[in-house]
Coordinates of N, CA, C and O in Angstrom, one line a residue:
M1 N 23.9 -47.4 -50.8 CA 22.5 -47.6 -50.7 C 22.2 -48.9 -51.3 O 22.8 -49.4 -52.2
G2 N 21.1 -49.5 -50.8 CA 20.7 -50.8 -51.4 C 19.9 -51.6 -50.4 O 19.7 -51.1 -49.2
L3 N 19.5 -52.7 -50.8 CA 18.7 -53.6 -50.0 C 19.6 -54.4 -49.0 O 20.4 -55.2 -49.5
D4 N 19.5 -54.1 -47.8 CA 20.3 -54.9 -46.7 C 19.2 -55.6 -45.9 O 18.2 -55.1 -45.6
M5 N 19.5 -56.9 -45.6 CA 18.6 -57.8 -45.0 C 19.3 -58.5 -43.8 O 20.4 -59.0 -44.0
Y6 N 18.5 -58.6 -42.7 CA 19.1 -59.2 -41.5 C 18.1 -60.3 -40.9 O 16.9 -60.0 -40.8
L7 N 18.7 -61.4 -40.5 CA 18.0 -62.3 -39.7 C 18.6 -62.3 -38.3 O 19.8 -62.6 -38.2
T8 N 17.9 -61.8 -37.3 CA 18.4 -61.6 -36.0 C 17.8 -62.5 -35.0 O 16.6 -62.8 -35.0
A9 N 18.7 -63.1 -34.1 CA 18.2 -63.9 -33.0 C 18.2 -63.1 -31.7 O 19.2 -62.4 -31.5
R10 N 17.1 -63.2 -31.0 CA 17.0 -62.4 -29.8 C 16.7 -63.4 -28.6 O 16.0 -64.4 -28.8
R11 N 17.3 -63.1 -27.5 CA 17.1 -64.0 -26.3 C 16.8 -63.1 -25.1 O 17.6 -62.2 -24.8
Y12 N 15.7 -63.3 -24.5 CA 15.3 -62.6 -23.2 C 16.2 -63.1 -22.1 O 16.5 -64.3 -22.0
L13 N 16.6 -62.2 -21.2 CA 17.4 -62.6 -20.1 C 16.6 -62.4 -18.8 O 16.2 -61.3 -18.4
S14 N 16.3 -63.5 -18.2 CA 15.4 -63.5 -17.0 C 16.1 -63.1 -15.8 O 17.3 -63.5 -15.6
D15 N 15.5 -62.4 -14.9 CA 16.0 -62.1 -13.6 C 16.0 -63.3 -12.7 O 16.7 -63.3 -11.7
Y16 N 15.2 -64.3 -13.0 CA 15.0 -65.4 -12.1 C 15.9 -66.6 -12.4 O 16.0 -67.5 -11.6
E17 N 16.6 -66.5 -13.6 CA 17.6 -67.5 -13.9 C 19.0 -67.0 -13.6 O 19.4 -65.9 -14.1
E18 N 19.7 -67.6 -12.7 CA 21.0 -67.1 -12.2 C 22.0 -66.8 -13.3 O 22.6 -65.7 -13.4
Q19 N 22.1 -67.8 -14.2 CA 23.1 -67.6 -15.3 C 22.7 -66.4 -16.2 O 23.6 -65.6 -16.6
E20 N 21.5 -66.3 -16.5 CA 21.0 -65.2 -17.3 C 21.2 -63.8 -16.6 O 21.5 -62.8 -17.2
R21 N 20.9 -63.8 -15.3 CA 21.1 -62.6 -14.5 C 22.5 -62.2 -14.5 O 22.9 -61.0 -14.6
K22 N 23.4 -63.1 -14.4 CA 24.9 -62.8 -14.4 C 25.3 -62.3 -15.8 O 26.1 -61.4 -15.8
I23 N 24.8 -62.8 -16.8 CA 25.1 -62.3 -18.2 C 24.6 -60.8 -18.3 O 25.3 -59.9 -18.7
S24 N 23.4 -60.6 -17.8 CA 22.8 -59.2 -17.8 C 23.7 -58.3 -17.0 O 24.0 -57.2 -17.5
E25 N 24.1 -58.7 -15.9 CA 24.9 -57.8 -15.0 C 26.3 -57.6 -15.6 O 26.8 -56.4 -15.6
A26 N 26.9 -58.6 -16.2 CA 28.2 -58.4 -16.8 C 28.1 -57.5 -18.0 O 29.0 -56.6 -18.1
I27 N 27.1 -57.6 -18.8 CA 27.0 -56.6 -19.9 C 26.7 -55.2 -19.4 O 27.3 -54.3 -19.9
A28 N 25.9 -55.1 -18.5 CA 25.6 -53.7 -17.9 C 26.9 -53.1 -17.3 O 27.1 -51.9 -17.6
K29 N 27.7 -53.9 -16.7 CA 28.9 -53.4 -16.1 C 29.9 -53.0 -17.1 O 30.5 -52.0 -17.1
L30 N 30.0 -53.8 -18.2 CA 31.0 -53.5 -19.2 C 30.6 -52.3 -20.1 O 31.4 -51.4 -20.3
E31 N 29.3 -52.3 -20.5 CA 28.9 -51.3 -21.5 C 28.3 -50.0 -20.8 O 28.4 -49.0 -21.5
L32 N 27.8 -50.1 -19.7 CA 27.1 -49.0 -19.1 C 27.8 -48.4 -17.9 O 27.4 -47.4 -17.4
G33 N 28.8 -49.1 -17.4 CA 29.6 -48.6 -16.3 C 28.9 -48.7 -14.9 O 29.6 -48.4 -13.9
N34 N 27.7 -49.2 -14.8 CA 27.1 -49.4 -13.5 C 26.1 -50.5 -13.6 O 25.7 -51.0 -14.7
M35 N 25.6 -50.9 -12.5 CA 24.7 -52.1 -12.4 C 23.2 -51.7 -12.2 O 22.4 -52.5 -12.1
E36 N 23.0 -50.4 -12.3 CA 21.6 -49.9 -12.1 C 20.7 -50.2 -13.4 O 19.5 -50.3 -13.3
F37 N 21.4 -50.3 -14.5 CA 20.7 -50.7 -15.7 C 20.5 -52.2 -15.8 O 21.4 -52.9 -15.6
R38 N 19.4 -52.6 -16.3 CA 19.1 -54.0 -16.5 C 19.1 -54.3 -18.0 O 18.3 -53.7 -18.7
I39 N 19.9 -55.2 -18.4 CA 19.9 -55.7 -19.8 C 18.9 -56.8 -19.8 O 19.0 -57.8 -19.1
K40 N 17.8 -56.6 -20.6 CA 16.7 -57.5 -20.7 C 16.8 -58.5 -21.9 O 16.1 -59.5 -21.9
E41 N 17.7 -58.2 -22.8 CA 17.7 -59.0 -24.0 C 19.1 -58.9 -24.7 O 19.7 -57.9 -24.6
V42 N 19.5 -60.0 -25.3 CA 20.7 -60.0 -26.1 C 20.2 -60.4 -27.5 O 19.3 -61.1 -27.7
S43 N 21.0 -59.9 -28.5 CA 20.6 -60.2 -29.9 C 21.9 -60.4 -30.7 O 23.0 -59.8 -30.3
C44 N 21.8 -61.1 -31.7 CA 23.0 -61.3 -32.6 C 22.4 -61.5 -34.1 O 21.3 -62.1 -34.2
D45 N 23.2 -61.1 -35.0 CA 22.8 -61.4 -36.4 C 23.2 -62.8 -36.8 O 24.3 -63.2 -36.7
V46 N 22.2 -63.5 -37.2 CA 22.4 -64.9 -37.6 C 22.7 -64.9 -39.1 O 23.4 -65.8 -39.6
G47 N 22.1 -63.9 -39.8 CA 22.3 -63.9 -41.2 C 22.2 -62.5 -41.7 O 21.5 -61.6 -41.2
Y48 N 23.0 -62.2 -42.8 CA 22.9 -60.9 -43.5 C 23.0 -61.2 -45.0 O 23.8 -62.0 -45.5
W49 N 22.1 -60.5 -45.7 CA 22.1 -60.6 -47.2 C 22.2 -59.2 -47.7 O 21.8 -58.2 -47.1
R50 N 22.8 -59.0 -48.9 CA 22.9 -57.8 -49.6 C 22.2 -57.9 -51.0 O 22.7 -58.7 -51.8
K51 N 21.1 -57.3 -51.2 CA 20.4 -57.3 -52.4 C 19.9 -58.6 -52.9 O 19.9 -58.9 -54.1
A52 N 19.6 -59.5 -52.0 CA 19.1 -60.8 -52.3 C 17.6 -60.7 -52.4 O 16.8 -61.1 -51.6
N53 N 17.2 -60.0 -53.5 CA 15.8 -59.6 -53.6 C 14.7 -60.7 -53.7 O 13.6 -60.5 -53.3
A54 N 15.1 -61.9 -54.2 CA 14.2 -63.0 -54.2 C 13.9 -63.5 -52.8 O 12.7 -63.8 -52.4
I55 N 14.9 -63.5 -51.9 CA 14.7 -63.9 -50.5 C 13.9 -62.8 -49.8 O 13.0 -63.1 -49.0
H56 N 14.2 -61.6 -50.1 CA 13.4 -60.5 -49.5 C 12.0 -60.6 -49.9 O 11.1 -60.5 -49.0
R57 N 11.7 -60.8 -51.1 CA 10.3 -61.0 -51.6 C 9.6 -62.1 -50.8 O 8.5 -62.0 -50.4
W58 N 10.3 -63.2 -50.6 CA 9.8 -64.4 -49.9 C 9.3 -63.9 -48.5 O 8.2 -64.2 -48.1
F59 N 10.2 -63.3 -47.8 CA 9.9 -62.8 -46.4 C 8.7 -61.8 -46.5 O 7.8 -62.0 -45.6
V60 N 8.7 -60.9 -47.4 CA 7.6 -59.9 -47.5 C 6.3 -60.7 -47.7 O 5.3 -60.4 -47.0
H61 N 6.2 -61.6 -48.6 CA 5.0 -62.3 -48.9 C 4.6 -63.4 -47.9 O 3.4 -63.7 -47.7
N62 N 5.6 -64.0 -47.2 CA 5.3 -65.2 -46.4 C 5.4 -64.9 -44.9 O 4.9 -65.7 -44.1
V63 N 6.0 -63.8 -44.5 CA 6.2 -63.5 -43.1 C 5.5 -62.1 -42.8 O 4.9 -61.9 -41.7
Q64 N 5.6 -61.2 -43.7 CA 5.2 -59.8 -43.4 C 3.8 -59.5 -44.0 O 3.5 -58.3 -44.1
N65 N 3.1 -60.4 -44.4 CA 1.7 -60.2 -44.9 C 1.7 -59.2 -46.1 O 0.8 -58.4 -46.2
G66 N 2.7 -59.2 -46.9 CA 2.8 -58.4 -48.1 C 3.2 -56.9 -47.8 O 3.2 -56.1 -48.7
I67 N 3.5 -56.6 -46.5 CA 3.9 -55.2 -46.1 C 5.4 -55.1 -46.1 O 6.1 -55.8 -45.4
D68 N 5.9 -54.2 -47.0 CA 7.4 -54.0 -47.1 C 7.7 -52.7 -46.5 O 7.8 -51.7 -47.1
N69 N 8.0 -52.7 -45.2 CA 8.1 -51.4 -44.4 C 9.4 -51.3 -43.6 O 9.5 -50.4 -42.7
C70 N 10.3 -52.2 -43.8 CA 11.6 -52.1 -43.1 C 11.5 -52.3 -41.6 O 12.4 -51.9 -40.9
K71 N 10.5 -52.9 -41.1 CA 10.3 -53.1 -39.7 C 10.6 -54.6 -39.4 O 10.5 -55.5 -40.3
P72 N 11.0 -54.9 -38.1 CA 11.3 -56.3 -37.8 C 10.0 -57.2 -37.7 O 9.0 -56.7 -37.2
Y73 N 10.1 -58.4 -38.2 CA 9.0 -59.3 -38.2 C 9.5 -60.7 -37.6 O 10.5 -61.2 -38.0
Y74 N 8.7 -61.2 -36.7 CA 9.0 -62.5 -36.1 C 9.0 -63.6 -37.2 O 8.1 -63.6 -38.1
V75 N 9.9 -64.5 -37.2 CA 10.1 -65.6 -38.1 C 10.0 -66.9 -37.3 O 10.9 -67.1 -36.5
G76 N 9.1 -67.7 -37.5 CA 9.0 -69.0 -36.9 C 9.8 -70.1 -37.5 O 10.3 -69.9 -38.7
R77 N 10.1 -71.1 -36.8 CA 10.9 -72.3 -37.4 C 10.2 -72.8 -38.6 O 10.9 -73.1 -39.6
K78 N 8.9 -72.9 -38.6 CA 8.2 -73.4 -39.8 C 8.4 -72.5 -41.0 O 8.5 -73.0 -42.1
D79 N 8.5 -71.2 -40.8 CA 8.8 -70.3 -41.9 C 10.1 -70.6 -42.4 O 10.3 -70.7 -43.7
L80 N 11.1 -70.7 -41.6 CA 12.5 -71.0 -42.1 C 12.5 -72.4 -42.8 O 13.2 -72.5 -43.8
E81 N 11.8 -73.3 -42.3 CA 11.8 -74.7 -42.9 C 11.2 -74.6 -44.3 O 11.7 -75.2 -45.3
R82 N 10.2 -73.7 -44.5 CA 9.5 -73.5 -45.8 C 10.4 -72.8 -46.7 O 10.5 -73.2 -47.9
L83 N 11.2 -71.8 -46.2 CA 12.1 -71.1 -47.1 C 13.3 -72.0 -47.5 O 13.7 -72.0 -48.7
L84 N 13.7 -72.9 -46.6 CA 14.8 -73.8 -46.9 C 14.3 -74.8 -48.0 O 15.0 -75.1 -48.9
E85 N 13.1 -75.3 -47.8 CA 12.5 -76.2 -48.8 C 12.4 -75.5 -50.2 O 12.8 -76.1 -51.2
A86 N 12.0 -74.2 -50.2 CA 12.0 -73.4 -51.5 C 13.4 -73.3 -52.1 O 13.6 -73.5 -53.3
C87 N 14.4 -73.0 -51.3 CA 15.8 -72.9 -51.8 C 16.3 -74.3 -52.3 O 16.9 -74.3 -53.4
N88 N 15.9 -75.4 -51.6 CA 16.3 -76.7 -52.1 C 15.6 -77.0 -53.4 O 16.3 -77.6 -54.3
L89 N 14.4 -76.6 -53.6 CA 13.7 -76.8 -54.9 C 14.3 -76.0 -56.0 O 14.5 -76.5 -57.1
V90 N 14.7 -74.8 -55.7 CA 15.4 -74.0 -56.7 C 16.7 -74.6 -57.1 O 17.0 -74.7 -58.3
T91 N 17.5 -75.1 -56.1 CA 18.7 -75.8 -56.4 C 18.5 -77.0 -57.3 O 19.2 -77.3 -58.2
K92 N 17.5 -77.8 -56.9 CA 17.2 -79.0 -57.7 C 16.7 -78.7 -59.1 O 17.0 -79.5 -60.0
N93 N 16.1 -77.6 -59.3 CA 15.6 -77.2 -60.7 C 16.4 -76.0 -61.3 O 15.9 -75.2 -62.0
K94 N 17.7 -76.1 -61.0 CA 18.6 -75.0 -61.4 C 18.5 -74.6 -62.9 O 18.7 -73.4 -63.2
K95 N 18.3 -75.5 -63.7 CA 18.2 -75.2 -65.2 C 16.9 -74.8 -65.7 O 16.7 -74.5 -66.8
D96 N 15.9 -74.9 -64.8 CA 14.5 -74.6 -65.2 C 14.0 -73.3 -64.7 O 13.4 -73.2 -63.6
V97 N 14.3 -72.2 -65.4 CA 14.0 -70.8 -65.0 C 12.5 -70.6 -64.8 O 12.1 -69.9 -63.8
K98 N 11.7 -71.3 -65.6 CA 10.2 -71.1 -65.4 C 9.8 -71.6 -64.0 O 9.1 -70.9 -63.3
T99 N 10.3 -72.8 -63.6 CA 10.0 -73.3 -62.3 C 10.6 -72.4 -61.2 O 9.9 -72.1 -60.2
I100 N 11.8 -72.0 -61.4 CA 12.4 -71.1 -60.4 C 11.6 -69.8 -60.2 O 11.4 -69.4 -59.0
M101 N 11.1 -69.3 -61.2 CA 10.3 -68.1 -61.2 C 9.0 -68.3 -60.4 O 8.4 -67.4 -59.9
E102 N 8.5 -69.5 -60.4 CA 7.3 -69.9 -59.6 C 7.6 -70.1 -58.1 O 6.8 -69.8 -57.2
I103 N 8.9 -70.5 -57.8 CA 9.2 -70.8 -56.4 C 9.8 -69.6 -55.7 O 9.3 -69.2 -54.6
L104 N 10.8 -69.0 -56.2 CA 11.5 -67.8 -55.6 C 11.9 -66.8 -56.7 O 13.0 -66.6 -57.0
P105 N 10.9 -66.1 -57.2 CA 11.2 -65.1 -58.2 C 11.9 -63.9 -57.7 O 11.6 -63.5 -56.5
P106 N 12.8 -63.3 -58.4 CA 13.4 -62.1 -58.0 C 12.4 -60.9 -58.0 O 11.3 -61.0 -58.6
Q107 N 12.7 -59.9 -57.3 CA 11.8 -58.7 -57.2 C 12.6 -57.5 -57.5 O 13.7 -57.3 -57.0
D108 N 12.1 -56.7 -58.4 CA 12.7 -55.4 -58.7 C 12.4 -54.4 -57.7 O 11.4 -54.5 -57.0
G109 N 13.2 -53.4 -57.6 CA 12.9 -52.3 -56.7 C 14.1 -51.3 -56.7 O 15.2 -51.7 -57.1
F110 N 13.9 -50.2 -56.3 CA 14.9 -49.2 -56.2 C 16.1 -49.6 -55.3 O 15.9 -49.9 -54.1
F111 N 17.3 -49.8 -55.9 CA 18.4 -50.3 -55.2 C 18.3 -51.7 -54.7 O 19.0 -52.2 -53.8
F112 N 17.4 -52.5 -55.3 CA 17.3 -53.9 -54.9 C 18.2 -54.9 -55.7 O 18.2 -56.1 -55.4
G113 N 19.0 -54.4 -56.6 CA 19.9 -55.3 -57.3 C 19.2 -55.9 -58.5 O 18.1 -55.6 -58.9
G114 N 20.0 -56.8 -59.2 CA 19.5 -57.4 -60.4 C 18.4 -58.4 -60.3 O 18.2 -58.9 -59.2
T115 N 17.6 -58.6 -61.3 CA 16.5 -59.5 -61.3 C 16.7 -60.7 -62.2 O 15.8 -61.5 -62.5
E116 N 18.0 -60.9 -62.6 CA 18.3 -62.1 -63.4 C 18.5 -63.3 -62.5 O 18.9 -63.2 -61.4
V117 N 18.1 -64.5 -63.1 CA 18.5 -65.7 -62.4 C 19.8 -66.1 -63.0 O 20.0 -66.8 -64.0
D118 N 20.9 -65.7 -62.3 CA 22.2 -65.8 -62.7 C 23.1 -66.4 -61.6 O 22.6 -66.8 -60.5
K119 N 24.4 -66.3 -61.7 CA 25.3 -66.8 -60.7 C 25.1 -66.1 -59.3 O 25.2 -66.7 -58.3
Y120 N 24.8 -64.8 -59.4 CA 24.6 -64.1 -58.1 C 23.3 -64.5 -57.4 O 23.2 -64.6 -56.2
Y121 N 22.3 -64.8 -58.2 CA 21.0 -65.3 -57.7 C 21.3 -66.7 -56.9 O 20.8 -66.8 -55.8
F122 N 22.0 -67.6 -57.6 CA 22.3 -68.9 -56.9 C 23.3 -68.7 -55.8 O 23.2 -69.5 -54.8
E123 N 24.1 -67.7 -55.7 CA 25.0 -67.5 -54.6 C 24.1 -67.1 -53.4 O 24.3 -67.5 -52.3
D124 N 23.1 -66.2 -53.7 CA 22.1 -65.9 -52.6 C 21.3 -67.1 -52.1 O 21.1 -67.2 -50.9
I125 N 21.0 -68.0 -53.0 CA 20.3 -69.2 -52.5 C 21.2 -70.1 -51.6 O 20.8 -70.5 -50.6
R126 N 22.5 -70.2 -52.1 CA 23.4 -71.0 -51.2 C 23.6 -70.4 -49.9 O 23.6 -71.0 -48.8
E127 N 23.8 -69.0 -49.8 CA 24.0 -68.3 -48.6 C 22.8 -68.4 -47.7 O 22.9 -68.6 -46.5
T128 N 21.6 -68.4 -48.3 CA 20.3 -68.5 -47.5 C 20.2 -69.9 -46.9 O 19.8 -70.0 -45.7
K129 N 20.6 -70.9 -47.6 CA 20.5 -72.3 -47.0 C 21.5 -72.4 -45.8 O 21.1 -72.9 -44.8
K130 N 22.7 -71.8 -46.0 CA 23.6 -71.8 -44.9 C 23.1 -71.0 -43.7 O 23.2 -71.5 -42.5
I131 N 22.5 -69.9 -43.9 CA 22.0 -69.1 -42.8 C 20.8 -69.8 -42.1 O 20.8 -69.9 -40.9
I132 N 19.9 -70.4 -42.9 CA 18.8 -71.1 -42.3 C 19.2 -72.3 -41.5 O 18.7 -72.5 -40.4
K133 N 20.1 -73.0 -42.0 CA 20.6 -74.2 -41.2 C 21.2 -73.8 -39.9 O 21.0 -74.5 -38.9
A134 N 22.0 -72.7 -39.9 CA 22.6 -72.2 -38.6 C 21.4 -71.7 -37.7 O 21.5 -72.0 -36.5
A135 N 20.5 -71.0 -38.2 CA 19.4 -70.5 -37.4 C 18.6 -71.6 -36.8 O 18.1 -71.5 -35.6
L136 N 18.3 -72.7 -37.5 CA 17.5 -73.8 -37.0 C 18.2 -74.6 -35.9 O 17.6 -75.3 -35.2
K137 N 19.6 -74.4 -35.8 CA 20.3 -75.0 -34.7 C 20.1 -74.4 -33.3 O 20.3 -74.9 -32.3
L138 N 19.6 -73.1 -33.4 CA 19.3 -72.4 -32.1 C 18.2 -73.0 -31.4 O 17.2 -73.5 -32.0
N139 N 18.2 -73.0 -30.1 CA 17.2 -73.6 -29.2 C 16.0 -72.6 -29.3 O 16.1 -71.5 -28.9
S140 N 14.9 -73.1 -29.9 CA 13.7 -72.2 -30.1 C 13.0 -71.8 -28.8 O 12.2 -70.9 -28.8
D141 N 13.3 -72.5 -27.7 CA 12.8 -72.1 -26.4 C 13.5 -70.9 -25.8 O 13.0 -70.3 -24.9
E142 N 14.7 -70.7 -26.3 CA 15.5 -69.6 -25.8 C 15.6 -68.4 -26.7 O 15.8 -67.3 -26.3
W143 N 15.6 -68.7 -28.0 CA 15.9 -67.7 -29.0 C 14.7 -67.4 -29.9 O 14.0 -68.4 -30.4
S144 N 14.4 -66.2 -30.2 CA 13.4 -65.8 -31.2 C 14.1 -65.2 -32.4 O 15.0 -64.4 -32.2
L145 N 13.6 -65.4 -33.6 CA 14.2 -64.9 -34.8 C 13.3 -63.8 -35.4 O 12.1 -63.9 -35.4
Y146 N 14.0 -62.8 -36.0 CA 13.3 -61.7 -36.6 C 14.0 -61.3 -37.9 O 15.2 -61.3 -38.0
Y147 N 13.2 -61.1 -38.9 CA 13.7 -60.6 -40.2 C 13.4 -59.1 -40.3 O 12.4 -58.6 -40.0
Q148 N 14.4 -58.4 -40.8 CA 14.2 -56.9 -41.1 C 15.1 -56.5 -42.3 O 16.2 -57.0 -42.4
S149 N 14.5 -55.7 -43.1 CA 15.3 -55.2 -44.2 C 15.5 -53.7 -44.1 O 14.8 -53.0 -43.3
S150 N 16.4 -53.2 -44.8 CA 16.6 -51.7 -44.9 C 17.0 -51.4 -46.3 O 17.8 -52.0 -47.0
W151 N 16.3 -50.4 -46.8 CA 16.6 -50.0 -48.2 C 16.3 -48.5 -48.4 O 15.7 -47.8 -47.6

């Protein structure tokens, strides 16, 4: 048990684009055994965190309007850019805990993990930067990003 967090990329598969239709048909044939089912969307996990409660707190306050309900929420490019900027500021001010607590404070919660600004906190920041950089490489005209937690 604990706080599991996912950044998922979703892509709609259009019937009108030949390549996308072929992808849909191939998946239906592989997974469903026939072509009567239409696959309308593909998705993949771009990022996964475990008990990165400061990052979770950021998503809840900046993307989910303060609602922490384990449902998927759309994340725009600007949101990811702002989170990346926050992570970069934390890295830049690594020795200034007071500043860090203003930028990306940890959040306590049942099974949310530790709330110390320690090596695990900074590992979460490094991993978040890596995830965001990968997500920002996706074509935003084709892929939509969603954050969802489970706890």
